[in-house]
Amino acid sequence: MALVATRALLFGFLQRIFFPVQTCDQNDFMMISTDQPASTWIPGPILGIETSCDETAASALAADGSVLSNVIASQHDVHQRFGGVVPELASRAHVESIERVSATALQQAGLAWTDLAGIAVTQGPGLAGALLVGVNYAKALAYALNIPVVGVSHLEGHIASAWLQDPAFPLPCVVLVVSGGHTHLYYKDRSGHRRLLGATRDDAAGEAFDKGAQLLGLEFPGGPAIDRLARQGNPTTIAFPRSYLKHGSHDFSFSGLKTALLYRLQAMDEQSRVANVADLAAGYQEAIVSVLVEKSFAAVRSSGARALAVVGGVSANSRLRALLQKRATSENLELSLPPLSYCTDNAAMIAAAGKQALCAGLRASLDMDAQASLTG
Ligand code: KG4
Ligand code: ZN
């Protein structure tokens, strides 16, 4: 370990002499939960690590923020037969694959361990045991390589994904974060600070997809299953209620929709359930995505922004993407819809948020702990 640390120091010294120094874009500053003795960080490659739920992911970013690798080991096979994520199994699977996934991320990026200038890891929110694996692995690496580590909020990671493909995407903008844990609308101002405009009052949109899929008897994870099945159905054959709440509200509510699906299924016999399952999926999906689209564009209008970013696992939904793109074109607004590999959980977004934290002088100490219920 001492040898690795010495090599890291020597290499870092030589690198600073021979390679031009990149600068940090201070406009990208955002709040990240970490201990913070401020210090200057000379940009270099970053390894991002994400283990908050059921994906073990690692990604290397170059000093300029471009993505060099984005490796994801999904645990879907482990959890499939239980119909949801089993926390204990998730932690074990992370332990088994984190080293291989991280080494692969470096190898695909063409980097050696000693090339790294920083480590970013998801600190929370998420499953406590799963987060612990990533946080402890990241701290051990940072110690061995003698480089800084930062803890990143998973939410900040999703938000940062909007700028991975298009670093010039404009501010101010509205950001819709739609995942298994969030349905949140933010206004992000010119300096990158964000303000909450609205959030779900009950289920997140991803939960609505997952619970709806379970009621329909589809496999886990439910969102992609509904997305695929809905392509064979007609979204107008079986209509479901859309919850817009009171006029001008930027909040969401999806629990009534789930109940409407339950009642609809209970009123059908087995034969008609099977015969109509694609129309049920299409109608149910339409009720979720149309509310997401309407409320996002209403938030853009009322905020005066001219740009909308939609991030998180549900932003992979094909119907949502099609509706957003059509609407953005007709309203002449800029839209950031990250490529599918940056929508669902990944480590490139964690590395991107971590880069901003390191640039802002944030550092975690080696007693940083996972924070399962981290907010914001
Ligand atoms: O961002 P993510 O991978 O993890 C969380 O931070 O929660 O989002 C996972 C959620 C799940 O609820 C999953 O069903 C949903 O995103 N999801 C989708 C699609 N792909 C993933 N929902 C609808 N359509 C999809 N294609
Ligand atoms: Zn996520």
Coordinates of C-alpha atoms and ligand atoms in Angstrom, one line a residue:
M1 CA 0.0 0.0 0.0
A2 CA 2.9 2.4 0.9
L3 CA 4.4 1.6 -2.5
V4 CA 1.2 2.5 -4.3
A5 CA 0.9 5.7 -2.3
T6 CA 4.5 6.7 -3.1
R7 CA 4.0 5.9 -6.8
A8 CA 0.8 8.0 -6.8
L9 CA 2.6 10.9 -5.3
L10 CA 5.6 10.7 -7.7
F11 CA 3.3 10.3 -10.6
G12 CA 1.1 13.2 -9.6
F13 CA 4.2 15.4 -9.3
L14 CA 5.5 14.4 -12.8
Q15 CA 2.0 14.8 -14.3
R16 CA 1.7 18.3 -12.9
I17 CA 5.1 19.2 -14.5
F18 CA 4.5 17.6 -17.9
F19 CA 0.7 18.0 -18.6
P20 CA -1.1 21.3 -19.0
V21 CA -3.3 22.2 -16.0
Q22 CA -7.1 22.1 -16.7
T23 CA -9.2 24.6 -14.9
C24 CA -12.4 23.9 -13.0
D25 CA -15.7 25.5 -14.1
Q26 CA -16.8 27.2 -10.9
N27 CA -20.2 27.9 -12.3
D28 CA -21.0 24.3 -11.9
F29 CA -20.7 24.5 -8.1
M30 CA -23.5 22.7 -6.2
M31 CA -24.1 21.4 -2.7
I32 CA -22.8 18.0 -2.0
S33 CA -22.8 16.3 1.4
T34 CA -19.3 15.7 2.5
D35 CA -16.8 17.0 5.0
Q36 CA -15.2 20.0 3.5
P37 CA -11.7 21.3 4.4
A38 CA -11.4 23.4 1.3
S39 CA -8.2 22.9 -0.8
T40 CA -7.1 23.4 -4.4
W41 CA -7.5 20.4 -6.7
I42 CA -5.6 20.2 -9.9
P43 CA -8.0 18.5 -12.3
G44 CA -7.1 15.0 -13.5
P45 CA -8.9 11.7 -14.2
I46 CA -11.7 10.8 -11.7
L47 CA -13.1 7.4 -10.9
G48 CA -16.8 7.5 -10.0
I49 CA -18.4 4.6 -8.0
E50 CA -22.1 4.0 -7.6
T51 CA -23.6 1.2 -5.4
S52 CA -26.7 2.8 -4.0
C53 CA -29.2 0.1 -5.1
D54 CA -28.9 -2.8 -7.5
E55 CA -26.3 -1.7 -10.0
T56 CA -22.5 -1.9 -9.3
A57 CA -21.1 0.9 -11.4
A58 CA -17.8 2.5 -12.0
S59 CA -16.8 5.2 -14.5
A60 CA -13.6 7.1 -15.4
L61 CA -13.8 10.7 -16.5
A62 CA -10.9 12.6 -18.2
A63 CA -9.6 15.8 -16.7
D64 CA -11.9 17.8 -19.1
G65 CA -15.0 15.9 -17.9
S66 CA -15.5 13.6 -20.9
V67 CA -16.6 10.1 -20.2
L68 CA -13.8 7.5 -20.8
S69 CA -15.7 4.5 -19.6
N70 CA -19.0 3.7 -18.0
V71 CA -19.2 0.1 -16.6
I72 CA -22.4 -1.2 -15.1
A73 CA -23.0 -4.7 -13.5
S74 CA -26.7 -5.1 -13.1
Q75 CA -28.1 -7.3 -10.4
H76 CA -31.4 -7.8 -12.1
D77 CA -30.9 -11.6 -12.3
V78 CA -30.2 -11.7 -8.6
H79 CA -33.4 -10.0 -7.6
Q80 CA -35.8 -11.0 -10.4
R81 CA -37.4 -14.0 -8.7
F82 CA -38.2 -11.9 -5.6
G83 CA -40.0 -9.2 -7.7
G84 CA -37.9 -6.4 -6.1
V85 CA -34.5 -5.5 -4.7
V86 CA -33.5 -7.6 -1.7
P87 CA -31.1 -5.4 0.3
E88 CA -28.9 -8.1 1.8
L89 CA -28.4 -9.8 -1.6
A90 CA -27.7 -6.4 -3.2
S91 CA -24.8 -5.7 -0.7
R92 CA -23.3 -9.1 -1.3
A93 CA -23.4 -8.7 -5.0
H94 CA -21.7 -5.3 -4.7
V95 CA -18.9 -6.9 -2.6
E96 CA -18.4 -9.6 -5.3
S97 CA -18.2 -7.3 -8.2
I98 CA -17.0 -3.8 -7.1
E99 CA -13.3 -4.6 -7.7
R100 CA -13.8 -6.2 -11.1
V101 CA -16.1 -3.4 -12.2
S102 CA -13.7 -0.6 -11.1
A103 CA -10.7 -2.3 -12.7
T104 CA -12.7 -2.7 -15.9
A105 CA -13.6 0.9 -15.9
L106 CA -10.0 1.9 -15.6
Q107 CA -8.9 -0.6 -18.2
Q108 CA -11.5 0.6 -20.7
A109 CA -10.4 4.2 -20.1
G110 CA -6.8 3.3 -20.8
L111 CA -5.8 4.5 -17.3
A112 CA -3.6 3.1 -14.5
W113 CA -4.7 3.4 -10.9
T114 CA -1.9 6.0 -10.4
D115 CA -3.4 8.2 -13.1
L116 CA -6.3 9.0 -10.9
A117 CA -6.6 12.5 -9.3
G118 CA -9.7 11.9 -7.4
I119 CA -12.5 9.5 -6.4
A120 CA -16.2 10.2 -6.2
V121 CA -18.7 7.9 -4.6
T122 CA -22.4 7.8 -4.0
Q123 CA -22.9 8.6 -0.3
G124 CA -26.7 8.4 -0.2
P125 CA -29.6 8.1 -0.4
G126 CA -30.0 4.4 -1.0
L127 CA -29.8 1.0 0.7
A128 CA -27.5 1.3 3.7
G129 CA -25.5 -1.9 3.2
A130 CA -25.2 -1.3 -0.5
L131 CA -23.9 2.2 0.0
L132 CA -21.4 1.0 2.6
V133 CA -19.7 -1.2 0.0
G134 CA -19.0 1.7 -2.4
V135 CA -18.1 4.2 0.3
N136 CA -15.6 1.9 2.0
Y137 CA -14.1 0.8 -1.3
A138 CA -13.7 4.4 -2.4
K139 CA -12.1 5.4 0.9
A140 CA -9.6 2.5 0.7
L141 CA -8.7 3.5 -2.8
A142 CA -8.2 7.1 -1.9
Y143 CA -6.0 6.2 1.0
A144 CA -3.9 3.8 -1.0
L145 CA -3.5 6.2 -3.9
N146 CA -3.2 9.3 -1.6
I147 CA -5.8 11.2 -3.6
P148 CA -9.0 13.0 -2.5
V149 CA -12.4 11.4 -2.2
V150 CA -15.8 13.1 -2.2
G151 CA -19.2 11.8 -1.2
V152 CA -21.9 12.6 -3.8
S153 CA -25.6 12.7 -3.4
H154 CA -27.3 10.3 -5.8
L155 CA -29.8 13.0 -6.7
E156 CA -26.9 15.4 -7.6
G157 CA -25.5 12.6 -9.8
H158 CA -28.7 12.3 -11.7
I159 CA -28.9 16.0 -12.2
A160 CA -25.3 16.2 -13.4
S161 CA -26.1 13.5 -16.1
A162 CA -28.0 16.2 -18.1
W163 CA -24.6 17.9 -18.9
L164 CA -22.6 14.7 -19.6
Q165 CA -23.4 14.5 -23.2
D166 CA -23.9 18.3 -23.7
P167 CA -21.7 20.3 -21.4
A168 CA -23.0 23.5 -23.1
F169 CA -26.6 22.8 -22.2
P170 CA -27.9 26.2 -21.0
L171 CA -28.7 27.6 -17.6
P172 CA -31.1 28.6 -16.3
C173 CA -33.2 25.6 -16.9
V174 CA -35.9 23.4 -15.3
V175 CA -34.8 19.8 -14.3
L176 CA -37.2 17.0 -13.8
V177 CA -35.7 14.1 -11.8
V178 CA -37.8 11.0 -12.4
S179 CA -36.5 7.7 -10.8
G180 CA -37.5 5.0 -8.5
G181 CA -37.1 7.4 -5.5
H182 CA -37.7 10.8 -7.0
T183 CA -40.2 12.8 -9.0
H184 CA -38.9 16.3 -8.3
L185 CA -38.9 19.5 -10.4
Y186 CA -36.1 22.0 -9.8
Y187 CA -35.2 25.4 -11.2
K188 CA -31.5 25.6 -11.7
D189 CA -30.4 29.2 -11.9
R190 CA -27.5 30.8 -13.9
S191 CA -25.0 30.0 -11.3
G192 CA -26.1 26.4 -11.0
H193 CA -27.9 26.6 -7.7
R194 CA -31.2 24.8 -7.6
R195 CA -34.6 25.5 -6.1
L196 CA -37.3 22.9 -5.6
L197 CA -40.5 23.7 -7.5
G198 CA -42.5 20.6 -6.8
A199 CA -42.3 16.9 -5.8
T200 CA -44.4 13.9 -5.6
R201 CA -46.7 13.7 -2.6
D202 CA -46.8 9.9 -2.5
D203 CA -45.2 7.5 -5.0
A204 CA -42.3 8.4 -7.3
A205 CA -43.0 7.9 -11.0
G206 CA -40.6 4.9 -11.1
E207 CA -42.5 3.3 -8.2
A208 CA -45.8 3.9 -10.1
F209 CA -44.3 2.0 -13.0
D210 CA -42.9 -0.8 -10.8
K211 CA -46.1 -1.3 -8.8
G212 CA -48.3 -1.1 -11.9
A213 CA -46.1 -3.8 -13.6
Q214 CA -46.5 -6.0 -10.5
L215 CA -50.3 -5.6 -10.7
L216 CA -50.1 -6.5 -14.4
G217 CA -48.0 -9.6 -13.6
L218 CA -45.0 -8.3 -15.5
E219 CA -41.4 -9.0 -14.6
F220 CA -39.0 -6.9 -12.5
P221 CA -38.0 -4.1 -13.1
G222 CA -41.4 -2.9 -14.0
G223 CA -40.7 0.3 -15.9
P224 CA -38.9 -1.3 -18.9
A225 CA -41.4 -4.1 -18.9
I226 CA -44.4 -1.7 -19.2
D227 CA -42.5 0.4 -21.8
R228 CA -42.0 -2.7 -24.0
L229 CA -45.5 -4.0 -23.6
A230 CA -47.1 -0.6 -24.2
R231 CA -45.7 -0.5 -27.7
Q232 CA -48.1 -3.2 -28.7
G233 CA -51.1 -1.5 -27.0
N234 CA -53.3 1.5 -27.6
P235 CA -53.0 4.2 -25.0
T236 CA -56.6 5.5 -25.5
T237 CA -58.5 2.2 -25.4
I238 CA -58.5 2.0 -21.6
A239 CA -58.2 5.5 -20.0
F240 CA -56.7 6.1 -16.6
P241 CA -57.1 9.2 -14.4
R242 CA -54.4 11.9 -14.6
S243 CA -53.7 13.7 -11.3
Y244 CA -52.8 17.4 -12.0
L245 CA -53.6 18.6 -8.4
K246 CA -54.7 22.2 -8.1
H247 CA -54.0 24.7 -10.8
G248 CA -50.5 26.0 -10.8
S249 CA -49.2 23.2 -8.5
H250 CA -45.8 21.7 -9.5
D251 CA -46.4 18.7 -7.2
F252 CA -47.2 15.2 -8.4
S253 CA -49.4 12.3 -7.1
F254 CA -49.4 8.8 -8.5
S255 CA -51.0 6.7 -5.8
G256 CA -54.6 7.2 -7.1
L257 CA -53.5 5.9 -10.5
K258 CA -52.1 2.7 -9.0
T259 CA -55.4 2.2 -7.2
A260 CA -57.4 2.8 -10.4
L261 CA -55.4 0.1 -12.1
L262 CA -56.0 -2.3 -9.2
Y263 CA -59.8 -1.7 -9.4
R264 CA -59.8 -2.0 -13.2
L265 CA -58.1 -5.4 -13.0
Q266 CA -60.4 -6.6 -10.2
A267 CA -63.4 -5.8 -12.4
M268 CA -62.0 -7.9 -15.3
D269 CA -61.9 -11.7 -15.5
E270 CA -58.6 -13.5 -16.1
Q271 CA -59.3 -14.0 -19.8
S272 CA -60.0 -10.3 -20.5
R273 CA -57.0 -9.3 -18.4
V274 CA -54.7 -11.4 -20.6
A275 CA -56.4 -10.2 -23.8
N276 CA -56.1 -6.5 -22.8
V277 CA -52.8 -6.4 -21.0
A278 CA -51.0 -4.4 -23.7
D279 CA -53.8 -1.8 -23.8
L280 CA -53.8 -1.7 -20.0
A281 CA -50.0 -1.1 -20.0
A282 CA -50.3 1.6 -22.7
G283 CA -53.1 3.4 -20.9
Y284 CA -51.4 3.3 -17.5
Q285 CA -48.1 4.5 -19.0
E286 CA -49.8 7.3 -20.8
A287 CA -51.4 8.6 -17.6
I288 CA -47.9 8.8 -16.0
V289 CA -46.0 10.3 -18.8
S290 CA -48.6 12.8 -19.9
V291 CA -48.7 14.3 -16.4
L292 CA -44.8 14.4 -16.3
V293 CA -44.8 16.2 -19.7
E294 CA -47.5 18.7 -18.8
K295 CA -46.1 19.6 -15.4
S296 CA -42.5 19.9 -16.7
F297 CA -43.5 22.3 -19.5
A298 CA -45.8 24.3 -17.2
A299 CA -42.8 24.7 -14.8
V300 CA -40.6 25.9 -17.7
R301 CA -43.3 28.4 -18.7
S302 CA -43.8 29.8 -15.2
S303 CA -40.1 30.0 -14.4
G304 CA -39.3 31.9 -17.5
A305 CA -36.5 29.4 -18.4
R306 CA -36.1 28.3 -22.1
A307 CA -34.6 24.8 -21.3
L308 CA -35.7 21.6 -19.8
A309 CA -33.6 18.6 -18.6
V310 CA -35.2 15.3 -17.8
V311 CA -33.0 12.8 -15.9
G312 CA -33.3 9.5 -13.9
G313 CA -34.4 6.0 -14.7
V314 CA -37.9 6.9 -15.9
S315 CA -36.4 9.3 -18.5
A316 CA -35.4 6.1 -20.4
N317 CA -39.1 5.6 -21.2
S318 CA -39.6 5.6 -24.9
R319 CA -43.1 7.2 -24.9
L320 CA -42.0 9.9 -22.4
R321 CA -38.9 10.7 -24.6
A322 CA -41.1 10.9 -27.8
L323 CA -43.6 13.2 -26.1
L324 CA -40.9 15.5 -24.6
Q325 CA -39.0 15.8 -27.9
K326 CA -42.2 16.6 -29.8
R327 CA -43.3 19.2 -27.3
A328 CA -39.8 20.8 -27.0
T329 CA -39.7 21.2 -30.8
S330 CA -43.2 22.7 -31.0
E331 CA -42.5 25.2 -28.1
N332 CA -39.0 25.9 -29.4
L333 CA -37.3 25.0 -26.1
E334 CA -33.9 23.3 -25.5
L335 CA -34.2 19.8 -24.2
S336 CA -31.6 17.6 -22.5
L337 CA -32.5 13.9 -22.5
P338 CA -29.4 12.0 -21.6
P339 CA -28.6 8.8 -23.6
L340 CA -30.1 5.7 -22.1
S341 CA -26.8 4.6 -20.4
Y342 CA -26.9 7.8 -18.4
C343 CA -30.6 7.6 -17.4
T344 CA -30.7 4.6 -15.1
D345 CA -28.1 4.3 -12.3
N346 CA -24.6 4.7 -13.5
A347 CA -21.3 6.0 -12.2
A348 CA -20.5 8.6 -14.9
M349 CA -23.0 10.9 -13.4
I350 CA -21.5 10.4 -9.9
A351 CA -18.0 11.1 -11.3
A352 CA -19.4 14.3 -13.0
A353 CA -21.0 15.5 -9.8
G354 CA -17.8 14.6 -7.9
K355 CA -15.7 16.6 -10.3
Q356 CA -17.7 19.7 -9.5
A357 CA -17.4 19.0 -5.8
L358 CA -13.6 18.6 -6.1
C359 CA -13.3 21.7 -8.1
A360 CA -15.3 23.6 -5.5
G361 CA -12.7 22.5 -2.9
L362 CA -14.8 19.9 -1.2
R363 CA -13.1 16.8 0.3
A364 CA -14.4 13.9 2.5
S365 CA -12.3 12.7 5.4
L366 CA -11.6 9.0 5.7
D367 CA -14.3 8.6 8.4
M368 CA -17.0 9.6 5.8
D369 CA -20.0 7.3 6.3
A370 CA -22.8 6.2 4.0
Q371 CA -26.0 8.2 4.5
A372 CA -29.0 6.0 3.5
S373 CA -31.5 8.8 4.0
L374 CA -29.5 11.7 2.7
T375 CA -31.8 14.3 1.3
G376 CA -31.1 17.0 -1.3
Ligands
KG4_1 O1 -32.6 6.1 -11.6 P1 -32.9 4.7 -11.4 O2 -32.1 3.7 -12.2 O3 -32.7 4.3 -9.9 C1 -33.2 5.1 -8.9 O4 -32.5 6.1 -8.5 O5 -34.3 4.9 -8.4 O6 -34.4 4.5 -11.7 C2 -35.1 3.3 -11.5 C3 -36.5 3.4 -11.9 C4 -37.3 2.1 -11.7 O7 -38.5 2.4 -11.1 C5 -37.5 1.6 -13.1 O8 -38.7 0.9 -13.3 C6 -37.6 2.9 -13.9 O9 -36.6 3.8 -13.3 N1 -37.4 2.8 -15.3 C7 -38.3 3.0 -16.3 C8 -37.7 2.6 -17.5 N2 -36.4 2.2 -17.3 C9 -36.2 2.3 -15.9 N3 -39.5 3.4 -16.2 C10 -40.2 3.5 -17.3 N4 -39.7 3.2 -18.6 C11 -38.5 2.7 -18.7 N5 -38.0 2.4 -19.9
ZN2 ZN -31.0 6.6 -9.5

